[in-house]
Amino acid sequence: MTCRGMSYRVHFMLTLCCVLAAAASEPLPPFALKCEGNLVGLSARGDLSKRQPFATDVPNPRFSWATEHTSRSARQTAYQVLVSEDWDFTGVVWDTGVLAGESNSAKYGGEPLRSGTLYLWKVKWWDQHGDSRQSLETGHFLTGALRGDQDWSNASWITAPTDFSNIGVPVFSKKFNVDASEVAKSVVFFSGLSFGRLLVNSHDIYTETDPPIALNPGWTNYEVRVPYSTFDVTSFMKESDSAAIDVLVGIGWRNSTVYKLEDPPPPRPDSVARVLKLSLQVTYKNGTNVTVVSDDTWTCTQSPVVYDSIYNGETYNAASVPGKEYPAEITPGPNGVLYLPDIPYIAEMGTEKPVRIYKYENSQIVDFGFNSAGVCAIDIPAGATVQMHHAEVPMHPPYGNMNGSLYYANLRDAKQLDTITTTTSSMLYQPRFTYHGFRYVQVSGYPTSLTSNDIQKVLYHSAVAMNGKFNSSIPLLNAIQENIVRGHLSNLMSVPTDCDQRSERLGWMGDAGLSSDSMALNFDMESFLANFVQLIADEQLSGSVPDVVPFYLGGRRPSDPSWGDAFPHITYVLYKYYNSTDIAEKYFPALMNYVKYMVSQIPSSGIGKLYGYYGDWCPPPPKQKAGNSFVSAFSLLMSVKTVKYIATSLGYHSEAAELDQILSVQEKAFNEAFLVDDTYEKGLQINYVLPLALDIVPDNVKDDLTKKFLNQLTNASEDNSHITAGIIGTKYLFPVLTNLSQHEIALDIVQKTDYPSWGYMIHNTLEPATTVWELWDAPKEPATMNSRNHHMFSSVSAWLRTSLVGVEFPAETRGFEMINLYPARQLGLSHASVSFEHPKHLQFSWERNGGIQCGKAHEDQSPLNPGLPKHDGLLLSCGREGVIHEVLFASFGNPTGRCGYRKIGNCHAIDSREVVEKICVGKRSCVIPTGADFWASSICPMTESKWLIADVQCKSKDTNEIHYKYSSLVVNVHVPVGSKALVFLPAHGKKDLKVMEGEELFWSKKQIVKPVEGILFSQWLLSSDKLRLELDSGSFEFTVTGDSPKRRCLQSERNASTLTLTCGNSSEVVTSIDWASYGTPVTNEGKCFSHSVGKCGAGCSLMTVQKSCVGKTECTIPTTSKFFGSYECPNTAPDELFLLVEYTCADNN
């Protein structure tokens, strides 16, 4: 249930304006006011006239807020919360008094709240100087049926009579009289299962809410928990003495026409499909009350919606006007306890117009440009019967000829078909009891040619707020992130569903757990995920949980260990990102029961034989799949580690010790079961990734295993820098590479555009994607399991939003209380930025100017996807300073490798370098076209996918200095009040590093020049060639410059067994290994910066040399295959392999 006042972003921008205008240091008004994790701030009293208030039946709701200040180093020392029943706060019902502390939340602690009552609240905070500021916004909440049955006033569950059961959506009605002029307030509690649509005096409550409610209520296990809604209907009850309530009840989530209900286990008695329970309370000005409840005095009539199904669509016939009234019948109803879900409604969240409309046979095809969830609103002339058939993709081989028709087979049994019949009047029709996953819709029976004014898509999803932004210098990464966000939203339907189109749309735990980090970082998911954790706990039996929640359809019990891991992991996500201590405490006993149950499932033969149904689901064909037991054992250990973390953080020491003992035994058993020499199980990519993610690889093999992993990952004849894992291995691959400091390798993998990759989904020629697919090779796979909008591979979004940009949240901290920031870790990125709005406002961005700039852009195929903007080509830029001096590498075709480690593929335009030089040299920035017509379509006609890679060297226009990673680095940071940040500014070998903060010189010659407010501590880290700064709250801008160092390049002699790196001066040490390759590297006339990997190179080379040499005056590196992970280069004799290293030394003083 969402009620949003002034948006967080607008409010924050206004506070920034206040900062600029402020004459003195002072607190700013608290903002982002939340109740039970939902934004509830109102900027004016009139806001509630435009929408329904946020409602909760929590007797002691939790309030939270965010704070900002006009100056740095501010901290909250005290706060005060006031709760009132009136807008002028003359009738305060709870006053915390001034409480000392830095807490940004408080639980209601006043006299018991009254049911059906609107409460307002404000908060004031004090800084360390004693200055205070109260919130400009007013928080609010409407209480639900806090007294339980007493508030429902003997209301009964009612249903349509038996002979009325198969004629579509019924309308339950009640007429009654009120004294409209004397109405003081009126509140309704109601539950219409599965979808109830409430009209009061002919007002559709849902459409008169902002944003309009689409489908309500959400999905639960009705035998445990039955959702109801609370609405303020005062204004409607004041309109007339003759009052009427009408409720349309759709079948919604209870649809069993496609899937039969699970029975057993567990049994689901499940009441009849369409039921209603309602209690309307009218309070007069004199304090007396009138109550109207659902009972057998209500009537039931037929609505024009003669058929409804979330899978199959909706049929509307205007000729089916209400006829005979039937008395409603009392029914037992579901057995679950009534509860008010305090989560965002599934709402209408925007519209999209068609990007293309074309004719196909006797129908018209409408292309909306993007795949997403929702319905079509269409203007239908009088006397017409129109059908709308929704699909994700057009027909193409191998399914059929590419003739303009649509492909429906991957919907399985779902029809996704809406049928509308008008009579003597035209109408604008929008289905109300279904939703579809689609990009295309085939419209039949429309009497004229459709225009973009006749039809639009209405987007449906739970109304979660966005949580900041992401941007990088690589357009493909931005597009991947946008596709993931679109896919997430399509599947936030009160529970996180797996897909939005076929006859499934279930709360699969595997998908939810894998995506929960990304969702929490992309959206404000505090209340949504907390509700889902509650639904998981509802399904727990003897410790076990099912694969699907709610457990009506699909999946098994007990869950696959990798699916069940969602229970502890989502709880951890809430605790980690939102500091939801109350959630962690509430569900900790259930989490302990879960891990104990899972440990009890380990067979006598050991964890190596643990059961598993799905394992590493959906690796890209034809790659092997890891054994299910290997993946299940990993997930069980990860669950135990997660619950142990929560136990330790909560101070539950005995439970933490118990879990630690389990880990000690089972981690050893895992290695005994799966580790042979320095290889786990089958030696697949995932077999390396998962033990490294657990950090259980024995020390005596870890170095060799890591080298083998990196070699296999980058070797062209093995993984070839592509993902070869399914959904489990993919989630952990990128964090593992980050932990190994393999930032360039990770970046290379994530920006691939050939199969398998997220870029392939976007750039393939058959069906360019606007969401993330279920299968890596979806266009070539059969229909059985082939959703084009599945979020199970979207876990990479969390990595994009954090590690790629350089944001890390230390393991021991929660709620953004400490943030580690690492700008410019990759040569392949020139700039990146990220922001978060929840739980606090955090911003971080950086830009590399000059140095080496690398770029990759796929062949321009934008006409294939008119929903996406056309790109002009590959942009290369030296940033704010310098010009392009030299082209280090260029190839249009299928070149491979990461920045600095390039290799020409078997498809290559031989004039690539000359073309790039002509366009770019001497310019600060340039754009190289990537269209096939520019590069001549005759190049490699049989190669499906082509792209351009170009790496250039910038130099200073004034001094002609050439720098390696940058000539200047600009870093912007905003640290929220109550948080601190560590920023690691990289020198990359620069001499006399200079750091400006704003206009002031802060650091030079390895010491502070002038102290800066808000910088608490500074330390030069020689071993990593970085300046470490500890920042207090506030905004900072750092500009980093320095003199370009002398770079040293050394190459081992062929047949030599070692290579010695020396700095030549006892006061200097190696601070940076800038380039290293063991194999057959190629140099351009022996110049530093200008290398390529040649025929082959060990992927572990850089890491291996770094570990051997950084921090030393001299080091000797064995140049043997064994030292570099037993590396072998195909068709190359061992004595032809050698080592090439580029490095930098710096003064150790």
Tab-separated table of C-alpha atoms in Angstrom, residues 57-357:
chain	number	residue	atom	x	y	z
A	57	ASP	CA	-2.831	-2.973	11.460
A	58	VAL	CA	0.450	-3.127	13.367
A	59	PRO	CA	-0.472	-1.964	16.890
A	60	ASN	CA	2.900	-0.281	17.459
A	61	PRO	CA	4.095	0.818	14.007
A	62	ARG	CA	7.725	1.715	13.388
A	63	PHE	CA	8.574	5.203	12.118
A	64	SER	CA	11.827	6.053	10.360
A	65	TRP	CA	13.372	9.047	8.637
A	66	ALA	CA	16.546	10.337	6.989
A	67	THR	CA	18.565	13.428	7.905
A	68	GLU	CA	20.886	15.854	6.134
A	69	HIS	CA	22.837	18.930	7.193
A	70	THR	CA	24.228	22.054	5.572
A	71	SER	CA	27.733	21.297	6.846
A	72	ARG	CA	30.061	18.337	7.038
A	73	SER	CA	30.674	16.090	10.035
A	74	ALA	CA	27.154	16.527	11.338
A	75	ARG	CA	25.638	13.859	13.531
A	76	GLN	CA	22.316	13.368	15.172
A	77	THR	CA	22.456	13.586	18.970
A	78	ALA	CA	18.746	13.522	19.760
A	79	TYR	CA	15.293	13.215	18.211
A	80	GLN	CA	11.636	13.623	19.073
A	81	VAL	CA	8.556	12.045	17.467
A	82	LEU	CA	5.043	13.426	17.852
A	83	VAL	CA	1.906	11.489	16.856
A	84	SER	CA	-1.447	13.249	16.642
A	85	GLU	CA	-4.994	12.723	15.408
A	86	ASP	CA	-5.189	16.230	13.943
A	87	TRP	CA	-3.189	18.247	11.464
A	88	ASP	CA	-2.317	21.085	13.827
A	89	PHE	CA	-0.963	18.608	16.419
A	90	THR	CA	-3.095	20.005	19.232
A	91	GLY	CA	-4.271	16.492	20.089
A	92	VAL	CA	-0.933	14.715	20.490
A	93	VAL	CA	-1.427	11.044	21.424
A	94	TRP	CA	2.268	10.207	21.773
A	95	ASP	CA	5.320	12.318	22.435
A	96	THR	CA	8.635	10.524	22.787
A	97	GLY	CA	10.142	13.551	24.451
A	98	VAL	CA	13.671	14.461	23.431
A	99	LEU	CA	15.574	11.163	23.269
A	100	ALA	CA	19.355	11.145	23.072
A	101	GLY	CA	20.890	9.027	20.334
A	102	GLU	CA	21.604	8.604	16.644
A	103	SER	CA	18.691	6.294	15.897
A	104	ASN	CA	16.651	7.129	12.806
A	105	SER	CA	13.657	5.069	13.857
A	106	ALA	CA	11.197	4.717	16.700
A	107	LYS	CA	8.327	2.369	17.511
A	108	TYR	CA	5.015	3.790	18.640
A	109	GLY	CA	4.789	3.578	22.415
A	110	GLY	CA	1.697	5.564	23.357
A	111	GLU	CA	-1.825	4.614	24.393
A	112	PRO	CA	-3.436	1.898	22.223
A	113	LEU	CA	-4.262	3.186	18.762
A	114	ARG	CA	-7.906	3.242	17.654
A	115	SER	CA	-9.070	1.212	14.678
A	116	GLY	CA	-9.959	2.966	11.451
A	117	THR	CA	-8.287	6.209	12.525
A	118	LEU	CA	-5.964	8.514	10.610
A	119	TYR	CA	-2.872	9.495	12.589
A	120	LEU	CA	-0.278	12.137	11.695
A	121	TRP	CA	3.311	12.298	12.882
A	122	LYS	CA	6.320	14.553	12.752
A	123	VAL	CA	9.925	14.178	13.782
A	124	LYS	CA	12.547	16.670	14.953
A	125	TRP	CA	16.277	16.056	15.205
A	126	TRP	CA	19.155	17.777	16.959
A	127	ASP	CA	22.793	17.971	15.815
A	128	GLN	CA	25.898	17.982	18.015
A	129	HIS	CA	25.685	21.773	18.359
A	130	GLY	CA	22.179	21.663	19.827
A	131	ASP	CA	20.532	23.006	16.672
A	132	SER	CA	17.290	21.305	15.664
A	133	ARG	CA	14.916	21.031	12.723
A	134	GLN	CA	11.458	19.523	12.380
A	135	SER	CA	10.221	17.682	9.295
A	136	LEU	CA	8.441	19.802	6.698
A	137	GLU	CA	6.548	16.734	5.604
A	138	THR	CA	3.888	15.194	7.814
A	139	GLY	CA	3.930	11.448	8.135
A	140	HIS	CA	0.638	9.597	8.305
A	141	PHE	CA	-0.973	6.196	8.708
A	142	LEU	CA	-4.516	4.856	8.816
A	143	THR	CA	-5.102	2.051	11.276
A	144	GLY	CA	-6.816	-1.138	10.220
A	145	ALA	CA	-8.968	-3.526	12.224
A	146	LEU	CA	-6.795	-3.458	15.352
A	147	ARG	CA	-9.527	-5.047	17.497
A	148	GLY	CA	-9.893	-8.068	15.248
A	149	ASP	CA	-13.372	-9.623	15.167
A	150	GLN	CA	-14.827	-6.699	17.082
A	151	ASP	CA	-13.996	-4.355	14.191
A	152	TRP	CA	-15.444	-6.771	11.655
A	153	SER	CA	-18.754	-6.597	13.588
A	154	ASN	CA	-19.850	-10.154	12.801
A	155	ALA	CA	-19.289	-9.707	9.076
A	156	SER	CA	-19.617	-12.980	7.180
A	157	TRP	CA	-17.803	-14.378	4.212
A	158	ILE	CA	-20.258	-14.337	1.340
A	159	THR	CA	-20.226	-15.822	-2.138
A	160	ALA	CA	-22.446	-16.073	-5.192
A	161	PRO	CA	-25.185	-18.721	-5.232
A	162	THR	CA	-24.232	-22.089	-6.668
A	163	ASP	CA	-26.110	-21.657	-9.967
A	164	PHE	CA	-24.314	-18.332	-10.454
A	165	SER	CA	-20.792	-19.695	-10.204
A	166	ASN	CA	-19.792	-19.970	-13.855
A	167	ILE	CA	-20.826	-16.675	-15.355
A	168	GLY	CA	-17.768	-14.570	-14.680
A	169	VAL	CA	-17.125	-11.758	-12.224
A	170	PRO	CA	-20.043	-11.252	-9.789
A	171	VAL	CA	-21.037	-7.906	-8.284
A	172	PHE	CA	-21.932	-7.992	-4.591
A	173	SER	CA	-24.128	-5.028	-3.654
A	174	LYS	CA	-25.652	-3.423	-0.595
A	175	LYS	CA	-27.861	-0.335	-0.451
A	176	PHE	CA	-28.466	1.536	2.784
A	177	ASN	CA	-29.233	4.976	4.155
A	178	VAL	CA	-26.985	7.428	5.989
A	179	ASP	CA	-27.336	10.990	7.202
A	180	ALA	CA	-24.752	12.347	4.754
A	181	SER	CA	-24.606	15.851	6.251
A	182	GLU	CA	-23.694	14.446	9.663
A	183	VAL	CA	-20.947	12.037	8.562
A	184	ALA	CA	-17.674	12.754	10.393
A	185	LYS	CA	-15.657	9.834	9.032
A	186	SER	CA	-16.147	6.500	7.344
A	187	VAL	CA	-13.735	3.615	6.991
A	188	VAL	CA	-14.147	0.283	5.246
A	189	PHE	CA	-12.321	-2.993	5.926
A	190	PHE	CA	-12.755	-5.512	3.147
A	191	SER	CA	-11.261	-8.643	1.651
A	192	GLY	CA	-12.355	-9.727	-1.816
A	193	LEU	CA	-10.528	-12.884	-2.855
A	194	SER	CA	-8.735	-13.120	-5.034
A	195	PHE	CA	-9.156	-9.687	-6.598
A	196	GLY	CA	-11.779	-7.402	-5.101
A	197	ARG	CA	-12.710	-4.074	-6.672
A	198	LEU	CA	-14.601	-1.684	-4.385
A	199	LEU	CA	-17.104	0.980	-5.476
A	200	VAL	CA	-18.696	3.343	-2.961
A	201	ASN	CA	-21.587	5.414	-4.283
A	202	SER	CA	-20.393	4.510	-7.799
A	203	HIS	CA	-16.853	5.764	-7.098
A	204	ASP	CA	-14.211	3.209	-8.030
A	205	ILE	CA	-11.875	3.541	-5.052
A	206	TYR	CA	-8.975	2.092	-7.031
A	207	THR	CA	-9.064	4.580	-9.895
A	208	GLU	CA	-9.368	7.496	-7.487
A	209	THR	CA	-6.089	6.582	-5.804
A	210	ASP	CA	-2.668	7.903	-6.845
A	211	PRO	CA	-1.226	5.815	-8.371
A	212	PRO	CA	-4.398	3.929	-9.377
A	213	ILE	CA	-4.611	0.485	-7.826
A	214	ALA	CA	-4.570	-2.258	-10.449
A	215	LEU	CA	-4.949	-5.609	-8.702
A	216	ASN	CA	-5.772	-6.059	-5.022
A	217	PRO	CA	-5.145	-7.786	-2.706
A	218	GLY	CA	-1.826	-9.540	-3.165
A	219	TRP	CA	-1.161	-13.252	-2.968
A	220	THR	CA	-0.855	-15.248	0.262
A	221	ASN	CA	-1.553	-18.740	1.529
A	222	TYR	CA	-5.195	-18.082	2.414
A	223	GLU	CA	-5.288	-21.014	4.823
A	224	VAL	CA	-2.689	-19.214	6.955
A	225	ARG	CA	-3.032	-15.501	6.191
A	226	VAL	CA	-5.881	-13.655	4.455
A	227	PRO	CA	-5.165	-10.149	3.180
A	228	TYR	CA	-7.643	-7.330	3.614
A	229	SER	CA	-7.616	-3.620	2.786
A	230	THR	CA	-8.571	-0.502	4.699
A	231	PHE	CA	-9.853	2.613	2.913
A	232	ASP	CA	-11.065	5.994	4.044
A	233	VAL	CA	-14.392	6.598	2.250
A	234	THR	CA	-15.530	9.638	4.212
A	235	SER	CA	-15.825	11.979	1.225
A	236	PHE	CA	-17.968	9.480	-0.692
A	237	MET	CA	-20.325	8.850	2.217
A	238	LYS	CA	-20.996	12.585	2.498
A	239	GLU	CA	-22.454	12.753	-1.024
A	240	SER	CA	-25.937	11.269	-0.526
A	241	ASP	CA	-28.283	9.891	2.113
A	242	SER	CA	-28.894	6.936	-0.227
A	243	ALA	CA	-25.667	4.982	-0.144
A	244	ALA	CA	-24.496	1.934	-2.053
A	245	ILE	CA	-21.530	-0.408	-1.960
A	246	ASP	CA	-20.613	-2.603	-4.915
A	247	VAL	CA	-17.747	-5.078	-4.921
A	248	LEU	CA	-16.623	-6.962	-8.028
A	249	VAL	CA	-14.683	-10.119	-7.165
A	250	GLY	CA	-12.286	-11.676	-9.651
A	251	ILE	CA	-10.778	-15.126	-9.393
A	252	GLY	CA	-7.198	-13.768	-9.544
A	253	TRP	CA	-4.520	-15.824	-7.808
A	254	ARG	CA	-7.019	-18.560	-6.963
A	255	ASN	CA	-7.160	-19.508	-10.617
A	256	SER	CA	-6.979	-23.300	-10.777
A	257	THR	CA	-7.975	-23.677	-14.408
A	258	VAL	CA	-4.323	-23.998	-15.419
A	259	TYR	CA	-2.579	-25.515	-12.415
A	260	LYS	CA	-4.292	-27.748	-9.909
A	261	LEU	CA	-3.772	-26.854	-6.268
A	262	GLU	CA	-1.084	-28.793	-4.404
A	263	ASP	CA	-2.733	-31.521	-2.312
A	264	PRO	CA	-0.899	-32.953	-0.452
A	265	PRO	CA	1.535	-31.773	0.802
A	266	PRO	CA	0.341	-29.649	2.455
A	267	PRO	CA	-3.442	-29.908	2.291
A	268	ARG	CA	-5.179	-26.838	0.947
A	269	PRO	CA	-8.908	-26.965	1.800
A	270	ASP	CA	-9.367	-23.655	-0.013
A	271	SER	CA	-12.821	-22.120	0.107
A	272	VAL	CA	-14.894	-21.375	-2.974
A	273	ALA	CA	-13.052	-19.213	-5.496
A	274	ARG	CA	-14.786	-15.829	-5.154
A	275	VAL	CA	-15.547	-14.659	-1.621
A	276	LEU	CA	-16.051	-11.338	0.125
A	277	LYS	CA	-15.873	-10.099	3.681
A	278	LEU	CA	-16.578	-6.420	4.430
A	279	SER	CA	-17.243	-4.078	7.322
A	280	LEU	CA	-18.091	-0.415	6.672
A	281	GLN	CA	-18.105	1.906	9.683
A	282	VAL	CA	-19.704	5.345	9.571
A	283	THR	CA	-19.093	7.722	12.459
A	284	TYR	CA	-21.394	10.734	12.842
A	285	LYS	CA	-20.410	14.099	14.248
A	286	ASN	CA	-22.229	13.289	17.487
A	287	GLY	CA	-20.062	10.226	18.015
A	288	THR	CA	-22.649	7.578	17.123
A	289	ASN	CA	-21.796	4.811	14.639
A	290	VAL	CA	-23.486	2.905	11.832
A	291	THR	CA	-21.981	-0.343	10.623
A	292	VAL	CA	-22.697	-2.193	7.374
A	293	VAL	CA	-21.304	-5.727	7.075
A	294	SER	CA	-21.341	-8.468	4.480
A	295	ASP	CA	-24.094	-10.989	5.150
A	296	ASP	CA	-26.977	-12.731	3.399
A	297	THR	CA	-28.858	-9.427	2.950
A	298	TRP	CA	-26.446	-8.524	0.170
A	299	THR	CA	-27.376	-9.200	-3.434
A	300	CYS	CA	-25.339	-10.652	-6.254
A	301	THR	CA	-25.636	-9.807	-9.953
A	302	GLN	CA	-23.755	-10.535	-13.124
A	303	SER	CA	-21.160	-8.026	-14.331
A	304	PRO	CA	-20.155	-7.415	-17.954
A	305	VAL	CA	-16.888	-9.261	-17.204
A	306	VAL	CA	-18.073	-12.737	-18.169
A	307	TYR	CA	-14.659	-14.398	-17.863
A	308	ASP	CA	-11.429	-13.582	-16.004
A	309	SER	CA	-8.105	-15.290	-15.476
A	310	ILE	CA	-4.670	-13.889	-14.712
A	311	TYR	CA	-3.297	-16.387	-17.237
A	312	ASN	CA	-5.931	-16.432	-19.946
A	313	GLY	CA	-7.179	-12.852	-19.895
A	314	GLU	CA	-10.531	-11.170	-19.595
A	315	THR	CA	-13.770	-11.213	-21.605
A	316	TYR	CA	-16.056	-8.181	-21.417
A	317	ASN	CA	-19.468	-8.068	-22.995
A	318	ALA	CA	-21.313	-4.763	-22.663
A	319	ALA	CA	-24.545	-6.596	-23.524
A	320	SER	CA	-24.270	-8.594	-20.292
A	321	VAL	CA	-26.003	-5.913	-18.251
A	322	PRO	CA	-26.993	-6.730	-14.659
A	323	GLY	CA	-30.107	-8.852	-14.701
A	324	LYS	CA	-31.786	-10.736	-11.903
A	325	GLU	CA	-30.530	-10.112	-8.404
A	326	TYR	CA	-29.658	-13.187	-6.382
A	327	PRO	CA	-29.189	-13.238	-2.628
A	328	ALA	CA	-25.572	-13.710	-1.633
A	329	GLU	CA	-24.812	-16.875	0.294
A	330	ILE	CA	-22.797	-17.141	3.487
A	331	THR	CA	-19.781	-19.406	3.127
A	332	PRO	CA	-17.092	-20.606	5.548
A	333	GLY	CA	-14.351	-18.702	3.705
A	334	PRO	CA	-10.632	-19.428	4.054
A	335	ASN	CA	-9.197	-20.392	7.432
A	336	GLY	CA	-6.318	-17.925	7.621
A	337	VAL	CA	-6.037	-15.001	9.992
A	338	LEU	CA	-6.995	-11.646	8.500
A	339	TYR	CA	-4.035	-9.308	8.083
A	340	LEU	CA	-3.430	-5.943	6.453
A	341	PRO	CA	-0.358	-6.185	4.184
A	342	ASP	CA	1.567	-2.954	4.664
A	343	ILE	CA	3.260	-3.181	1.276
A	344	PRO	CA	2.833	-1.175	-1.921
A	345	TYR	CA	-0.254	-2.014	-3.957
A	346	ILE	CA	0.009	-3.544	-7.404
A	347	ALA	CA	-0.711	-0.306	-9.238
A	348	GLU	CA	-0.887	1.361	-12.626
A	349	MET	CA	2.655	2.696	-12.862
A	350	GLY	CA	2.667	4.525	-16.185
A	351	THR	CA	1.753	4.124	-19.817
A	352	GLU	CA	3.577	3.431	-23.079
A	353	LYS	CA	2.496	4.340	-26.581
A	354	PRO	CA	3.121	2.082	-29.574
A	355	VAL	CA	6.383	2.511	-31.458
A	356	ARG	CA	5.012	0.668	-34.482
A	357	ILE	CA	1.655	-0.622	-35.786
